[in-house]
């Protein structure tokens, strides 16, 4: 039994999270997981090795402004009353041959466009606004661009040739695709997306194709069968949703056996992990030779959570109440999958927030309150309950941006308290209208 776990109380939150991440690290180190994919297929995956750039970016010194390339010593002291006048000996435009540029001698200038290669001999670009815009001869009326870099973007400013562009474990986002394309990385090595199979049980549950049973008052929709796979895919998993399993030991054992036989890197169950008369998950795992590390955590919602291993495959058991499923999915399954997928960043960002509602948390548990966030008048984040906090109330989970973490030692959150909130992985954190304006 892991440290910090009592037979009845279960693990403290941070002990449970540490146990789960360590389990994921163990399994991540023992699976075949690297593949070479086209760049466009790498979005959301983790790089399996450092990516080095064969070229410098930018590949040459270039202009940061439309204007005139000059030798800065020539324009020192230029003003509206004492302009400097030079012949324009050529033009450099973006896309021009960088090896065929006119040489800027003392007392000459080259017209140049933003991003165009800087001609040899030049060390500054005078912005066009400080000139008369001449095409064959230019009058320069200000010398402010002789200071600093002189509107010159140096070669290799963004990426030096031979340097690491992105490190192993980097999660590839849209901007990464652009940078990788810029250095010619048509393919990249990434970690294989973890294959996750989700098995849910419950005789009262049906999928949407049986909604008539819901209308008749006989069943309820298995909402987690839609919400949880989406959450896990957001973490980078390749998710298979198994058919709903019946609330019998034989039925659940058979469903788990089928999932394992089909092959997966992580087996996730929802429901049946508590101590009720129809909670068979732990017995079904034992029947398949599985071993458990722990099966309860001192948190609310989501206390009936377990983890272990069966047939060499890690198992994560989430509670069946819809909100508890999603909360524990975010807190535990998300970092497990990120770790399996080779991502360097696996934990959600914790941010300081000012809680505007008063909430009592009398039980000695770590509470995770669903809250919505917005910016206060001083720009700091403020939090309010997104609604009632019952573990069956999924709408308030959908309305939440974060989980407010209330330590087990705290019995009440007073309005105005500064607290820590864990950002939910798929919370958009967007605002309506134009920021800074009333709507």
mmCIF file with all atom_site columns, N, CA and C in Angstrom, residues 49 112 135 269 325 355 388 399 437:
data_model
loop_
_atom_site.group_PDB
_atom_site.id
_atom_site.type_symbol
_atom_site.label_atom_id
_atom_site.label_alt_id
_atom_site.label_comp_id
_atom_site.label_asym_id
_atom_site.label_entity_id
_atom_site.label_seq_id
_atom_site.pdbx_PDB_ins_code
_atom_site.Cartn_x
_atom_site.Cartn_y
_atom_site.Cartn_z
_atom_site.occupancy
_atom_site.B_iso_or_equiv
_atom_site.pdbx_formal_charge
_atom_site.auth_seq_id
_atom_site.auth_comp_id
_atom_site.auth_asym_id
_atom_site.auth_atom_id
_atom_site.pdbx_PDB_model_num
ATOM 1  N N  . UNK A 1 49  ? 12.838  13.440 -30.367 1.00 0.00 ? 49  UNK A N  1
ATOM 2  C CA . UNK A 1 49  ? 14.258  13.788 -30.346 1.00 0.00 ? 49  UNK A CA 1
ATOM 3  C C  . UNK A 1 49  ? 14.408  15.283 -30.604 1.00 0.00 ? 49  UNK A C  1
ATOM 4  N N  . UNK A 1 112 ? 15.003  49.591 -50.421 1.00 0.00 ? 112 UNK A N  1
ATOM 5  C CA . UNK A 1 112 ? 14.849  48.248 -49.856 1.00 0.00 ? 112 UNK A CA 1
ATOM 6  C C  . UNK A 1 112 ? 13.474  48.098 -49.244 1.00 0.00 ? 112 UNK A C  1
ATOM 7  N N  . UNK A 1 135 ? 13.246  57.770 -56.186 1.00 0.00 ? 135 UNK A N  1
ATOM 8  C CA . UNK A 1 135 ? 13.585  56.505 -56.835 1.00 0.00 ? 135 UNK A CA 1
ATOM 9  C C  . UNK A 1 135 ? 14.979  56.507 -57.446 1.00 0.00 ? 135 UNK A C  1
ATOM 10 N N  . UNK A 1 269 ? -11.365 2.573  -16.845 1.00 0.00 ? 269 UNK A N  1
ATOM 11 C CA . UNK A 1 269 ? -12.745 2.185  -16.550 1.00 0.00 ? 269 UNK A CA 1
ATOM 12 C C  . UNK A 1 269 ? -13.446 3.342  -15.861 1.00 0.00 ? 269 UNK A C  1
ATOM 13 N N  . UNK A 1 325 ? -16.145 11.722 -12.998 1.00 0.00 ? 325 UNK A N  1
ATOM 14 C CA . UNK A 1 325 ? -15.389 11.158 -14.115 1.00 0.00 ? 325 UNK A CA 1
ATOM 15 C C  . UNK A 1 325 ? -14.535 12.222 -14.779 1.00 0.00 ? 325 UNK A C  1
ATOM 16 N N  . UNK A 1 355 ? -11.196 34.300 -5.041  1.00 0.00 ? 355 UNK A N  1
ATOM 17 C CA . UNK A 1 355 ? -12.490 33.628 -5.001  1.00 0.00 ? 355 UNK A CA 1
ATOM 18 C C  . UNK A 1 355 ? -13.543 34.601 -4.476  1.00 0.00 ? 355 UNK A C  1
ATOM 19 N N  . UNK A 1 388 ? -24.138 24.866 -8.990  1.00 0.00 ? 388 UNK A N  1
ATOM 20 C CA . UNK A 1 388 ? -24.175 23.891 -7.900  1.00 0.00 ? 388 UNK A CA 1
ATOM 21 C C  . UNK A 1 388 ? -23.104 22.829 -8.118  1.00 0.00 ? 388 UNK A C  1
ATOM 22 N N  . UNK A 1 399 ? -19.543 24.591 -17.732 1.00 0.00 ? 399 UNK A N  1
ATOM 23 C CA . UNK A 1 399 ? -19.450 26.036 -17.560 1.00 0.00 ? 399 UNK A CA 1
ATOM 24 C C  . UNK A 1 399 ? -18.157 26.456 -16.872 1.00 0.00 ? 399 UNK A C  1
ATOM 25 N N  . UNK A 1 437 ? -13.636 46.892 -23.484 1.00 0.00 ? 437 UNK A N  1
ATOM 26 C CA . UNK A 1 437 ? -14.842 47.646 -23.808 1.00 0.00 ? 437 UNK A CA 1
ATOM 27 C C  . UNK A 1 437 ? -16.041 46.983 -23.162 1.00 0.00 ? 437 UNK A C  1
#
